[in-house]
């Protein structure tokens, strides 16, 4: 591939999905142009690049847009196979396991965490909290069984699942102050708690992480917005 | 590559998710042992091999389980030589994966919602969602197929099997509720594609008659009604 790979990332500073892409690009040592989107006033480029969902992240590689964080991660890994470490394992079976857990995080764990924080009723939030406990404990099991005592889901170094889960770390850290809940409680899920410290301290990770106090403020604002009656003509 | 691969698939004849895997295995020319699961009475093997979700399909390759239909299809594609299921170009792969994810996130839950709806209103809502999703897919087909017979080109590929595995269920829903999810006036490209898919050798091998789906839906409804009765009689 000739030099001058043009990479542009459309993102939003608080988005865990965008963070995943930043983490992947950082781990692989790839440079890119970052564009901060105002999600209440989306750019023409965003709408044109992701007409179906109109969401961030969108990675534009040599003019071609790719959407959906998990797909972007795989695309980066494939298109830049020779640059930096591989995110996905080389062995097809281990790749399948990695993809399985990434899907689990997005399909089961994330919605539960979301509901526990942003559920509209007390009941919904309680149900979300319960589900969160179940899913986080399952993930702890995965780290224990698949990780086999290694420091990361990816083994000796961070890989695909680490990045997928790592995208959530900002919010996980903010959660204690925002909701009085530690999703990766060191008592209940010691491996995940240790993993988050370890992952967060990585040289490629630390500079990319969003500021936790800023996330807390943002979270408080979102909660207030949720509690307040909907404004007329509010857009999504 | 000499020797046989030890492949076993835990499945359900009417599950679109299982059908995807069967089509992928068939496209690679692979032989496997098929085990039909009774979803209302899951086997110990299924629960042991997929403890997280307890769902089919589960592909067992040389004793090791792989779960989640899209993960299995990618696994089969990457591991076994022969016909490519996903495109080889990274950007085209990303596009195929994007639309598969779209089906999983928007179409699949809506379809399940139609089946499990307890009231007419609920069903109508899910139908609306399904039709909205299909409209997007029609646009995608126009863009991605480039005038070819299928999404991936002139033969069946990844996205074709992800969506195509639902077609007999769409027919079942038509028979049960008079719904037309894909029709020749609103979604002409998909309607033509559906004909081609249904008529393909790959589909004919593993896709059941729509009646089987109707039977399964009736069984599901009966089981749900019985469970509700049990709960409300306590």
PDB file of N, CA, C and O in Angstrom, chain B residues 119-153:
ATOM      1  N   UNK B 119     -50.449  -8.523  21.478  1.00  0.00           N
ATOM      2  CA  UNK B 119     -51.640  -7.776  21.058  1.00  0.00           C
ATOM      3  C   UNK B 119     -51.457  -7.268  19.641  1.00  0.00           C
ATOM      4  O   UNK B 119     -50.330  -7.118  19.166  1.00  0.00           O
ATOM      5  N   UNK B 120     -52.569  -6.998  18.996  1.00  0.00           N
ATOM      6  CA  UNK B 120     -52.575  -6.546  17.605  1.00  0.00           C
ATOM      7  C   UNK B 120     -51.762  -5.268  17.430  1.00  0.00           C
ATOM      8  O   UNK B 120     -51.011  -5.108  16.477  1.00  0.00           O
ATOM      9  N   UNK B 121     -51.899  -4.370  18.414  1.00  0.00           N
ATOM     10  CA  UNK B 121     -51.201  -3.083  18.384  1.00  0.00           C
ATOM     11  C   UNK B 121     -49.692  -3.274  18.366  1.00  0.00           C
ATOM     12  O   UNK B 121     -48.962  -2.638  17.611  1.00  0.00           O
ATOM     13  N   UNK B 122     -49.253  -4.188  19.232  1.00  0.00           N
ATOM     14  CA  UNK B 122     -47.824  -4.492  19.344  1.00  0.00           C
ATOM     15  C   UNK B 122     -47.316  -5.028  18.016  1.00  0.00           C
ATOM     16  O   UNK B 122     -46.266  -4.636  17.532  1.00  0.00           O
ATOM     17  N   UNK B 123     -48.109  -5.940  17.435  1.00  0.00           N
ATOM     18  CA  UNK B 123     -47.711  -6.557  16.181  1.00  0.00           C
ATOM     19  C   UNK B 123     -47.606  -5.488  15.092  1.00  0.00           C
ATOM     20  O   UNK B 123     -46.651  -5.449  14.333  1.00  0.00           O
ATOM     21  N   UNK B 124     -48.599  -4.604  15.029  1.00  0.00           N
ATOM     22  CA  UNK B 124     -48.611  -3.541  14.017  1.00  0.00           C
ATOM     23  C   UNK B 124     -47.356  -2.678  14.122  1.00  0.00           C
ATOM     24  O   UNK B 124     -46.755  -2.299  13.112  1.00  0.00           O
ATOM     25  N   UNK B 125     -46.950  -2.405  15.359  1.00  0.00           N
ATOM     26  CA  UNK B 125     -45.749  -1.608  15.607  1.00  0.00           C
ATOM     27  C   UNK B 125     -44.517  -2.314  15.048  1.00  0.00           C
ATOM     28  O   UNK B 125     -43.688  -1.717  14.366  1.00  0.00           O
ATOM     29  N   UNK B 126     -44.415  -3.605  15.315  1.00  0.00           N
ATOM     30  CA  UNK B 126     -43.268  -4.393  14.853  1.00  0.00           C
ATOM     31  C   UNK B 126     -43.271  -4.522  13.338  1.00  0.00           C
ATOM     32  O   UNK B 126     -42.219  -4.533  12.700  1.00  0.00           O
ATOM     33  N   UNK B 127     -44.455  -4.620  12.751  1.00  0.00           N
ATOM     34  CA  UNK B 127     -44.559  -4.703  11.292  1.00  0.00           C
ATOM     35  C   UNK B 127     -44.023  -3.423  10.661  1.00  0.00           C
ATOM     36  O   UNK B 127     -43.251  -3.452   9.706  1.00  0.00           O
ATOM     37  N   UNK B 128     -44.411  -2.297  11.277  1.00  0.00           N
ATOM     38  CA  UNK B 128     -43.939  -0.993  10.800  1.00  0.00           C
ATOM     39  C   UNK B 128     -42.415  -0.943  10.799  1.00  0.00           C
ATOM     40  O   UNK B 128     -41.787  -0.495   9.836  1.00  0.00           O
ATOM     41  N   UNK B 129     -41.823  -1.416  11.906  1.00  0.00           N
ATOM     42  CA  UNK B 129     -40.361  -1.425  12.032  1.00  0.00           C
ATOM     43  C   UNK B 129     -39.722  -2.295  10.955  1.00  0.00           C
ATOM     44  O   UNK B 129     -38.708  -1.927  10.366  1.00  0.00           O
ATOM     45  N   UNK B 130     -40.332  -3.470  10.737  1.00  0.00           N
ATOM     46  CA  UNK B 130     -39.807  -4.401   9.742  1.00  0.00           C
ATOM     47  C   UNK B 130     -39.835  -3.774   8.351  1.00  0.00           C
ATOM     48  O   UNK B 130     -38.849  -3.854   7.610  1.00  0.00           O
ATOM     49  N   UNK B 131     -40.952  -3.155   8.006  1.00  0.00           N
ATOM     50  CA  UNK B 131     -41.085  -2.555   6.681  1.00  0.00           C
ATOM     51  C   UNK B 131     -40.107  -1.396   6.492  1.00  0.00           C
ATOM     52  O   UNK B 131     -39.530  -1.236   5.421  1.00  0.00           O
ATOM     53  N   UNK B 132     -39.908  -0.619   7.544  1.00  0.00           N
ATOM     54  CA  UNK B 132     -38.952   0.493   7.474  1.00  0.00           C
ATOM     55  C   UNK B 132     -37.546  -0.033   7.220  1.00  0.00           C
ATOM     56  O   UNK B 132     -36.794   0.508   6.397  1.00  0.00           O
ATOM     57  N   UNK B 133     -37.202  -1.117   7.912  1.00  0.00           N
ATOM     58  CA  UNK B 133     -35.873  -1.703   7.753  1.00  0.00           C
ATOM     59  C   UNK B 133     -35.684  -2.246   6.334  1.00  0.00           C
ATOM     60  O   UNK B 133     -34.648  -2.021   5.706  1.00  0.00           O
ATOM     61  N   UNK B 134     -36.692  -2.923   5.832  1.00  0.00           N
ATOM     62  CA  UNK B 134     -36.601  -3.527   4.496  1.00  0.00           C
ATOM     63  C   UNK B 134     -36.421  -2.467   3.407  1.00  0.00           C
ATOM     64  O   UNK B 134     -35.712  -2.692   2.423  1.00  0.00           O
ATOM     65  N   UNK B 135     -37.025  -1.300   3.632  1.00  0.00           N
ATOM     66  CA  UNK B 135     -36.865  -0.217   2.655  1.00  0.00           C
ATOM     67  C   UNK B 135     -35.409   0.191   2.521  1.00  0.00           C
ATOM     68  O   UNK B 135     -34.914   0.440   1.426  1.00  0.00           O
ATOM     69  N   UNK B 136     -34.723   0.256   3.669  1.00  0.00           N
ATOM     70  CA  UNK B 136     -33.301   0.585   3.652  1.00  0.00           C
ATOM     71  C   UNK B 136     -32.510  -0.469   2.914  1.00  0.00           C
ATOM     72  O   UNK B 136     -31.552  -0.178   2.206  1.00  0.00           O
ATOM     73  N   UNK B 137     -32.906  -1.729   3.114  1.00  0.00           N
ATOM     74  CA  UNK B 137     -32.187  -2.834   2.478  1.00  0.00           C
ATOM     75  C   UNK B 137     -32.370  -2.782   0.962  1.00  0.00           C
ATOM     76  O   UNK B 137     -31.440  -3.078   0.206  1.00  0.00           O
ATOM     77  N   UNK B 138     -33.550  -2.363   0.505  1.00  0.00           N
ATOM     78  CA  UNK B 138     -33.807  -2.232  -0.933  1.00  0.00           C
ATOM     79  C   UNK B 138     -32.829  -1.231  -1.545  1.00  0.00           C
ATOM     80  O   UNK B 138     -32.229  -1.486  -2.585  1.00  0.00           O
ATOM     81  N   UNK B 139     -32.640  -0.110  -0.836  1.00  0.00           N
ATOM     82  CA  UNK B 139     -31.697   0.919  -1.300  1.00  0.00           C
ATOM     83  C   UNK B 139     -30.281   0.351  -1.315  1.00  0.00           C
ATOM     84  O   UNK B 139     -29.527   0.555  -2.266  1.00  0.00           O
ATOM     85  N   UNK B 140     -29.946  -0.398  -0.264  1.00  0.00           N
ATOM     86  CA  UNK B 140     -28.616  -1.002  -0.177  1.00  0.00           C
ATOM     87  C   UNK B 140     -28.381  -1.954  -1.335  1.00  0.00           C
ATOM     88  O   UNK B 140     -27.299  -1.977  -1.926  1.00  0.00           O
ATOM     89  N   UNK B 141     -29.392  -2.728  -1.662  1.00  0.00           N
ATOM     90  CA  UNK B 141     -29.234  -3.687  -2.754  1.00  0.00           C
ATOM     91  C   UNK B 141     -28.930  -2.966  -4.063  1.00  0.00           C
ATOM     92  O   UNK B 141     -28.049  -3.373  -4.818  1.00  0.00           O
ATOM     93  N   UNK B 142     -29.660  -1.882  -4.293  1.00  0.00           N
ATOM     94  CA  UNK B 142     -29.428  -1.112  -5.522  1.00  0.00           C
ATOM     95  C   UNK B 142     -27.966  -0.681  -5.601  1.00  0.00           C
ATOM     96  O   UNK B 142     -27.317  -0.810  -6.630  1.00  0.00           O
ATOM     97  N   UNK B 143     -27.444  -0.212  -4.450  1.00  0.00           N
ATOM     98  CA  UNK B 143     -26.057   0.288  -4.432  1.00  0.00           C
ATOM     99  C   UNK B 143     -25.021  -0.828  -4.497  1.00  0.00           C
ATOM    100  O   UNK B 143     -24.061  -0.755  -5.245  1.00  0.00           O
ATOM    101  N   UNK B 144     -25.231  -1.856  -3.666  1.00  0.00           N
ATOM    102  CA  UNK B 144     -24.175  -2.861  -3.488  1.00  0.00           C
ATOM    103  C   UNK B 144     -24.108  -3.901  -4.604  1.00  0.00           C
ATOM    104  O   UNK B 144     -23.039  -4.414  -4.907  1.00  0.00           O
ATOM    105  N   UNK B 145     -25.243  -4.226  -5.176  1.00  0.00           N
ATOM    106  CA  UNK B 145     -25.241  -5.330  -6.137  1.00  0.00           C
ATOM    107  C   UNK B 145     -24.650  -4.926  -7.479  1.00  0.00           C
ATOM    108  O   UNK B 145     -24.177  -5.774  -8.226  1.00  0.00           O
ATOM    109  N   UNK B 146     -24.684  -3.581  -7.762  1.00  0.00           N
ATOM    110  CA  UNK B 146     -24.070  -3.109  -9.018  1.00  0.00           C
ATOM    111  C   UNK B 146     -24.670  -3.813 -10.236  1.00  0.00           C
ATOM    112  O   UNK B 146     -23.954  -4.131 -11.182  1.00  0.00           O
ATOM    113  N   UNK B 147     -25.939  -4.075 -10.190  1.00  0.00           N
ATOM    114  CA  UNK B 147     -26.591  -4.724 -11.319  1.00  0.00           C
ATOM    115  C   UNK B 147     -26.425  -6.231 -11.352  1.00  0.00           C
ATOM    116  O   UNK B 147     -26.952  -6.908 -12.232  1.00  0.00           O
ATOM    117  N   UNK B 148     -25.678  -6.781 -10.367  1.00  0.00           N
ATOM    118  CA  UNK B 148     -25.503  -8.234 -10.320  1.00  0.00           C
ATOM    119  C   UNK B 148     -26.728  -8.919  -9.713  1.00  0.00           C
ATOM    120  O   UNK B 148     -27.583  -8.278  -9.136  1.00  0.00           O
ATOM    121  N   UNK B 149     -26.728 -10.250  -9.830  1.00  0.00           N
ATOM    122  CA  UNK B 149     -27.889 -11.011  -9.364  1.00  0.00           C
ATOM    123  C   UNK B 149     -28.021 -11.013  -7.844  1.00  0.00           C
ATOM    124  O   UNK B 149     -29.127 -11.084  -7.305  1.00  0.00           O
ATOM    125  N   UNK B 150     -26.877 -10.965  -7.141  1.00  0.00           N
ATOM    126  CA  UNK B 150     -26.886 -11.056  -5.684  1.00  0.00           C
ATOM    127  C   UNK B 150     -26.099  -9.899  -5.092  1.00  0.00           C
ATOM    128  O   UNK B 150     -25.408  -9.174  -5.793  1.00  0.00           O
ATOM    129  N   UNK B 151     -26.184  -9.745  -3.777  1.00  0.00           N
ATOM    130  CA  UNK B 151     -25.492  -8.657  -3.098  1.00  0.00           C
ATOM    131  C   UNK B 151     -24.011  -8.690  -3.361  1.00  0.00           C
ATOM    132  O   UNK B 151     -23.363  -7.674  -3.564  1.00  0.00           O
ATOM    133  N   UNK B 152     -23.466  -9.916  -3.311  1.00  0.00           N
ATOM    134  CA  UNK B 152     -22.022 -10.030  -3.409  1.00  0.00           C
ATOM    135  C   UNK B 152     -21.516 -10.077  -4.841  1.00  0.00           C
ATOM    136  O   UNK B 152     -20.322  -9.999  -5.086  1.00  0.00           O
ATOM    137  N   UNK B 153     -22.411 -10.237  -5.798  1.00  0.00           N
ATOM    138  CA  UNK B 153     -21.938 -10.403  -7.166  1.00  0.00           C
ATOM    139  C   UNK B 153     -22.864 -11.340  -7.924  1.00  0.00           C
ATOM    140  O   UNK B 153     -24.081 -11.315  -7.715  1.00  0.00           O
TER     141      UNK B 153
END
